[in-house]
Amino acid sequence: VANPDRGSQHPHDDLANNFGFVSCRMALSEAEPLDRLRQTSSNMSKIKRSRKAEMSLWQTNKLGDVFSERVNQGVARDLFSKHSLVFSNVPGPDVPIFIAGEPLEAAQAIFPNYLSQVILLSYNGRVHMNFTVDPEVVEDADSLADCYLAELRAIGSALGVEGDPLECIPPTEIMDTFALCARGRYSCALRQRQLEGGHEAAVVTD
């Protein structure tokens, strides 16, 4: 059995998470889709301008080893009990990757958490999204995806954006465009315009 040598391991090869848990109020009091979007954007902008994420990361990395396991479990339980869900977005490769000579068409992220978990993973010009819920708590899980898509459609309609969130460029077409770009027959700027020309629908979060 080969054990990894942490002394020679590159920091970029670490598969462990390094994240800070930051609370954000949901725009539940707003009646219109654009108002909910603006309120959410305002809340997130305030967080980004603050030091909350840095402090949360410091607390996670520095204080976790100070307290006992029982204390840490109690803190985690109290923290999660004050929230409705956990939302994560993970930026993946923006170009195709190949495994055993074959292109990877899609990548999905699923994470069972103490609360309902929403996680987005971007890969090769597309965004894949999953909900992980407790079926004993959320009986109609499919309704979450339906409501999310309905909200995207409502925002698009309010902004005059045509198309449907589910209408995306097929992965094979993205692969072909990337291959042409790599061979110099298309510029990367043209490829970007093709992906943004109304065919690709994606949710982008920081």
PDB file of C-alpha atoms in Angstrom, residues 23-162:
ATOM      1  CA  SER A  23     -24.419  33.568   6.601  1.00  0.00           C
ATOM      2  CA  CYS A  24     -26.584  35.444   4.096  1.00  0.00           C
ATOM      3  CA  ARG A  25     -30.226  36.439   4.480  1.00  0.00           C
ATOM      4  CA  MET A  26     -32.593  35.121   1.825  1.00  0.00           C
ATOM      5  CA  ALA A  27     -34.815  37.624   0.011  1.00  0.00           C
ATOM      6  CA  LEU A  28     -38.072  36.107   1.203  1.00  0.00           C
ATOM      7  CA  SER A  29     -39.980  39.357   1.726  1.00  0.00           C
ATOM      8  CA  GLU A  30     -39.680  40.528  -1.892  1.00  0.00           C
ATOM      9  CA  ALA A  31     -42.688  39.826  -4.117  1.00  0.00           C
ATOM     10  CA  GLU A  32     -41.125  40.245  -7.578  1.00  0.00           C
ATOM     11  CA  PRO A  33     -38.287  38.199  -9.135  1.00  0.00           C
ATOM     12  CA  LEU A  34     -36.112  41.229  -9.962  1.00  0.00           C
ATOM     13  CA  ASP A  35     -36.581  42.609  -6.463  1.00  0.00           C
ATOM     14  CA  ARG A  36     -35.439  39.277  -5.018  1.00  0.00           C
ATOM     15  CA  LEU A  37     -32.459  39.282  -7.364  1.00  0.00           C
ATOM     16  CA  ARG A  38     -31.468  42.853  -6.425  1.00  0.00           C
ATOM     17  CA  GLN A  39     -31.859  42.166  -2.713  1.00  0.00           C
ATOM     18  CA  THR A  40     -29.764  39.009  -2.936  1.00  0.00           C
ATOM     19  CA  SER A  41     -27.105  40.852  -4.940  1.00  0.00           C
ATOM     20  CA  SER A  42     -27.051  43.640  -2.358  1.00  0.00           C
ATOM     21  CA  ASN A  43     -26.680  41.160   0.505  1.00  0.00           C
ATOM     22  CA  MET A  44     -23.863  39.330  -1.255  1.00  0.00           C
ATOM     23  CA  SER A  45     -22.061  42.581  -2.136  1.00  0.00           C
ATOM     24  CA  LYS A  46     -22.064  43.604   1.511  1.00  0.00           C
ATOM     25  CA  ILE A  47     -20.511  40.265   2.451  1.00  0.00           C
ATOM     26  CA  LYS A  48     -17.839  40.584  -0.222  1.00  0.00           C
ATOM     27  CA  ARG A  49     -16.876  44.054   1.017  1.00  0.00           C
ATOM     28  CA  SER A  50     -16.600  42.818   4.583  1.00  0.00           C
ATOM     29  CA  ARG A  51     -14.070  40.587   6.363  1.00  0.00           C
ATOM     30  CA  LYS A  52     -16.678  37.966   7.305  1.00  0.00           C
ATOM     31  CA  ALA A  53     -15.304  35.291   4.963  1.00  0.00           C
ATOM     32  CA  GLU A  54     -11.728  35.808   6.169  1.00  0.00           C
ATOM     33  CA  MET A  55     -12.783  35.643   9.818  1.00  0.00           C
ATOM     34  CA  SER A  56     -14.889  32.540   9.230  1.00  0.00           C
ATOM     35  CA  LEU A  57     -11.984  30.803   7.500  1.00  0.00           C
ATOM     36  CA  TRP A  58      -9.625  31.785  10.338  1.00  0.00           C
ATOM     37  CA  GLN A  59     -12.032  30.460  12.948  1.00  0.00           C
ATOM     38  CA  THR A  60     -12.470  27.184  11.071  1.00  0.00           C
ATOM     39  CA  ASN A  61      -8.744  26.608  10.607  1.00  0.00           C
ATOM     40  CA  LYS A  62      -7.478  27.896  13.970  1.00  0.00           C
ATOM     41  CA  LEU A  63     -10.160  27.214  16.564  1.00  0.00           C
ATOM     42  CA  GLY A  64     -11.287  23.774  15.462  1.00  0.00           C
ATOM     43  CA  ASP A  65      -8.267  22.108  17.066  1.00  0.00           C
ATOM     44  CA  VAL A  66      -8.521  24.175  20.243  1.00  0.00           C
ATOM     45  CA  PHE A  67     -11.872  22.903  21.480  1.00  0.00           C
ATOM     46  CA  SER A  68     -12.972  19.359  22.160  1.00  0.00           C
ATOM     47  CA  GLU A  69     -14.929  17.298  19.663  1.00  0.00           C
ATOM     48  CA  ARG A  70     -18.065  17.662  21.791  1.00  0.00           C
ATOM     49  CA  VAL A  71     -17.785  21.452  21.838  1.00  0.00           C
ATOM     50  CA  ASN A  72     -17.183  21.588  18.069  1.00  0.00           C
ATOM     51  CA  GLN A  73     -20.213  19.383  17.446  1.00  0.00           C
ATOM     52  CA  GLY A  74     -22.345  21.642  19.625  1.00  0.00           C
ATOM     53  CA  VAL A  75     -21.162  24.755  17.788  1.00  0.00           C
ATOM     54  CA  ALA A  76     -21.891  23.137  14.423  1.00  0.00           C
ATOM     55  CA  ARG A  77     -25.341  21.998  15.571  1.00  0.00           C
ATOM     56  CA  ASP A  78     -26.255  25.460  16.843  1.00  0.00           C
ATOM     57  CA  LEU A  79     -24.944  27.103  13.675  1.00  0.00           C
ATOM     58  CA  PHE A  80     -26.842  24.843  11.301  1.00  0.00           C
ATOM     59  CA  SER A  81     -30.046  25.110  13.333  1.00  0.00           C
ATOM     60  CA  LYS A  82     -30.182  28.826  12.490  1.00  0.00           C
ATOM     61  CA  HIS A  83     -30.004  28.308   8.715  1.00  0.00           C
ATOM     62  CA  SER A  84     -32.302  26.924   6.013  1.00  0.00           C
ATOM     63  CA  LEU A  85     -29.800  25.527   3.516  1.00  0.00           C
ATOM     64  CA  VAL A  86     -26.169  25.562   2.455  1.00  0.00           C
ATOM     65  CA  PHE A  87     -25.307  27.010  -0.973  1.00  0.00           C
ATOM     66  CA  SER A  88     -21.949  26.295  -2.608  1.00  0.00           C
ATOM     67  CA  ASN A  89     -20.536  27.044  -6.036  1.00  0.00           C
ATOM     68  CA  VAL A  90     -17.348  25.393  -7.249  1.00  0.00           C
ATOM     69  CA  PRO A  91     -15.531  26.679 -10.347  1.00  0.00           C
ATOM     70  CA  GLY A  92     -14.292  23.772 -12.440  1.00  0.00           C
ATOM     71  CA  PRO A  93     -12.141  23.655 -15.591  1.00  0.00           C
ATOM     72  CA  ASP A  94     -13.380  25.992 -18.325  1.00  0.00           C
ATOM     73  CA  VAL A  95     -11.918  23.741 -21.045  1.00  0.00           C
ATOM     74  CA  PRO A  96     -12.522  20.035 -21.769  1.00  0.00           C
ATOM     75  CA  ILE A  97     -10.484  17.487 -19.842  1.00  0.00           C
ATOM     76  CA  PHE A  98      -9.728  14.001 -21.108  1.00  0.00           C
ATOM     77  CA  ILE A  99      -9.671  10.692 -19.241  1.00  0.00           C
ATOM     78  CA  ALA A 100      -7.991   7.735 -20.974  1.00  0.00           C
ATOM     79  CA  GLY A 101      -8.109   9.716 -24.205  1.00  0.00           C
ATOM     80  CA  GLU A 102     -11.869  10.343 -24.031  1.00  0.00           C
ATOM     81  CA  PRO A 103     -13.381  13.797 -23.340  1.00  0.00           C
ATOM     82  CA  LEU A 104     -15.331  14.213 -20.135  1.00  0.00           C
ATOM     83  CA  GLU A 105     -18.781  15.427 -21.195  1.00  0.00           C
ATOM     84  CA  ALA A 106     -20.134  16.578 -17.825  1.00  0.00           C
ATOM     85  CA  ALA A 107     -19.333  16.722 -14.120  1.00  0.00           C
ATOM     86  CA  GLN A 108     -21.800  16.635 -11.241  1.00  0.00           C
ATOM     87  CA  ALA A 109     -21.261  17.489  -7.568  1.00  0.00           C
ATOM     88  CA  ILE A 110     -23.431  15.959  -4.829  1.00  0.00           C
ATOM     89  CA  PHE A 111     -22.756  16.600  -1.162  1.00  0.00           C
ATOM     90  CA  PRO A 112     -24.898  15.185   1.682  1.00  0.00           C
ATOM     91  CA  ASN A 113     -24.908  17.803   4.410  1.00  0.00           C
ATOM     92  CA  TYR A 114     -26.525  18.376   7.791  1.00  0.00           C
ATOM     93  CA  LEU A 115     -28.931  20.792   6.047  1.00  0.00           C
ATOM     94  CA  SER A 116     -30.345  20.815   2.550  1.00  0.00           C
ATOM     95  CA  GLN A 117     -27.417  21.429   0.215  1.00  0.00           C
ATOM     96  CA  VAL A 118     -27.386  23.316  -3.082  1.00  0.00           C
ATOM     97  CA  ILE A 119     -24.170  22.980  -5.051  1.00  0.00           C
ATOM     98  CA  LEU A 120     -23.168  24.233  -8.485  1.00  0.00           C
ATOM     99  CA  LEU A 121     -20.158  23.032 -10.454  1.00  0.00           C
ATOM    100  CA  SER A 122     -19.019  24.717 -13.655  1.00  0.00           C
ATOM    101  CA  TYR A 123     -17.267  22.749 -16.368  1.00  0.00           C
ATOM    102  CA  ASN A 124     -16.425  23.570 -19.975  1.00  0.00           C
ATOM    103  CA  GLY A 125     -18.877  26.410 -20.476  1.00  0.00           C
ATOM    104  CA  ARG A 126     -21.774  24.818 -18.622  1.00  0.00           C
ATOM    105  CA  VAL A 127     -23.062  24.838 -15.045  1.00  0.00           C
ATOM    106  CA  HIS A 128     -24.407  21.704 -13.351  1.00  0.00           C
ATOM    107  CA  MET A 129     -26.556  22.093 -10.260  1.00  0.00           C
ATOM    108  CA  ASN A 130     -27.839  19.629  -7.670  1.00  0.00           C
ATOM    109  CA  PHE A 131     -30.026  19.693  -4.565  1.00  0.00           C
ATOM    110  CA  THR A 132     -29.323  17.227  -1.760  1.00  0.00           C
ATOM    111  CA  VAL A 133     -32.221  16.991   0.697  1.00  0.00           C
ATOM    112  CA  ASP A 134     -33.591  14.731   3.403  1.00  0.00           C
ATOM    113  CA  PRO A 135     -36.607  12.958   1.862  1.00  0.00           C
ATOM    114  CA  GLU A 136     -38.254  12.818   5.279  1.00  0.00           C
ATOM    115  CA  VAL A 137     -38.106  16.615   5.497  1.00  0.00           C
ATOM    116  CA  VAL A 138     -38.548  17.582   1.846  1.00  0.00           C
ATOM    117  CA  GLU A 139     -41.090  15.164   0.426  1.00  0.00           C
ATOM    118  CA  ASP A 140     -41.392  16.731  -3.039  1.00  0.00           C
ATOM    119  CA  ALA A 141     -37.743  17.328  -3.883  1.00  0.00           C
ATOM    120  CA  ASP A 142     -38.391  17.749  -7.621  1.00  0.00           C
ATOM    121  CA  SER A 143     -40.406  20.886  -6.872  1.00  0.00           C
ATOM    122  CA  LEU A 144     -37.189  22.650  -5.813  1.00  0.00           C
ATOM    123  CA  ALA A 145     -35.732  22.327  -9.304  1.00  0.00           C
ATOM    124  CA  ASP A 146     -39.055  23.354 -10.852  1.00  0.00           C
ATOM    125  CA  CYS A 147     -39.228  26.478  -8.671  1.00  0.00           C
ATOM    126  CA  TYR A 148     -35.613  27.385  -9.438  1.00  0.00           C
ATOM    127  CA  LEU A 149     -36.162  27.123 -13.189  1.00  0.00           C
ATOM    128  CA  ALA A 150     -39.404  29.072 -12.894  1.00  0.00           C
ATOM    129  CA  GLU A 151     -37.531  31.868 -11.121  1.00  0.00           C
ATOM    130  CA  LEU A 152     -34.853  31.939 -13.839  1.00  0.00           C
ATOM    131  CA  ARG A 153     -37.540  32.144 -16.509  1.00  0.00           C
ATOM    132  CA  ALA A 154     -39.306  34.945 -14.622  1.00  0.00           C
ATOM    133  CA  ILE A 155     -36.068  36.928 -14.315  1.00  0.00           C
ATOM    134  CA  GLY A 156     -35.325  36.410 -17.996  1.00  0.00           C
ATOM    135  CA  SER A 157     -38.820  37.531 -18.957  1.00  0.00           C
ATOM    136  CA  ALA A 158     -38.579  40.649 -16.776  1.00  0.00           C
ATOM    137  CA  LEU A 159     -35.251  41.556 -18.414  1.00  0.00           C
ATOM    138  CA  GLY A 160     -36.400  40.742 -21.940  1.00  0.00           C
ATOM    139  CA  VAL A 161     -34.014  37.789 -22.295  1.00  0.00           C
ATOM    140  CA  GLU A 162     -35.254  35.181 -24.731  1.00  0.00           C
TER     141      GLU A 162
END
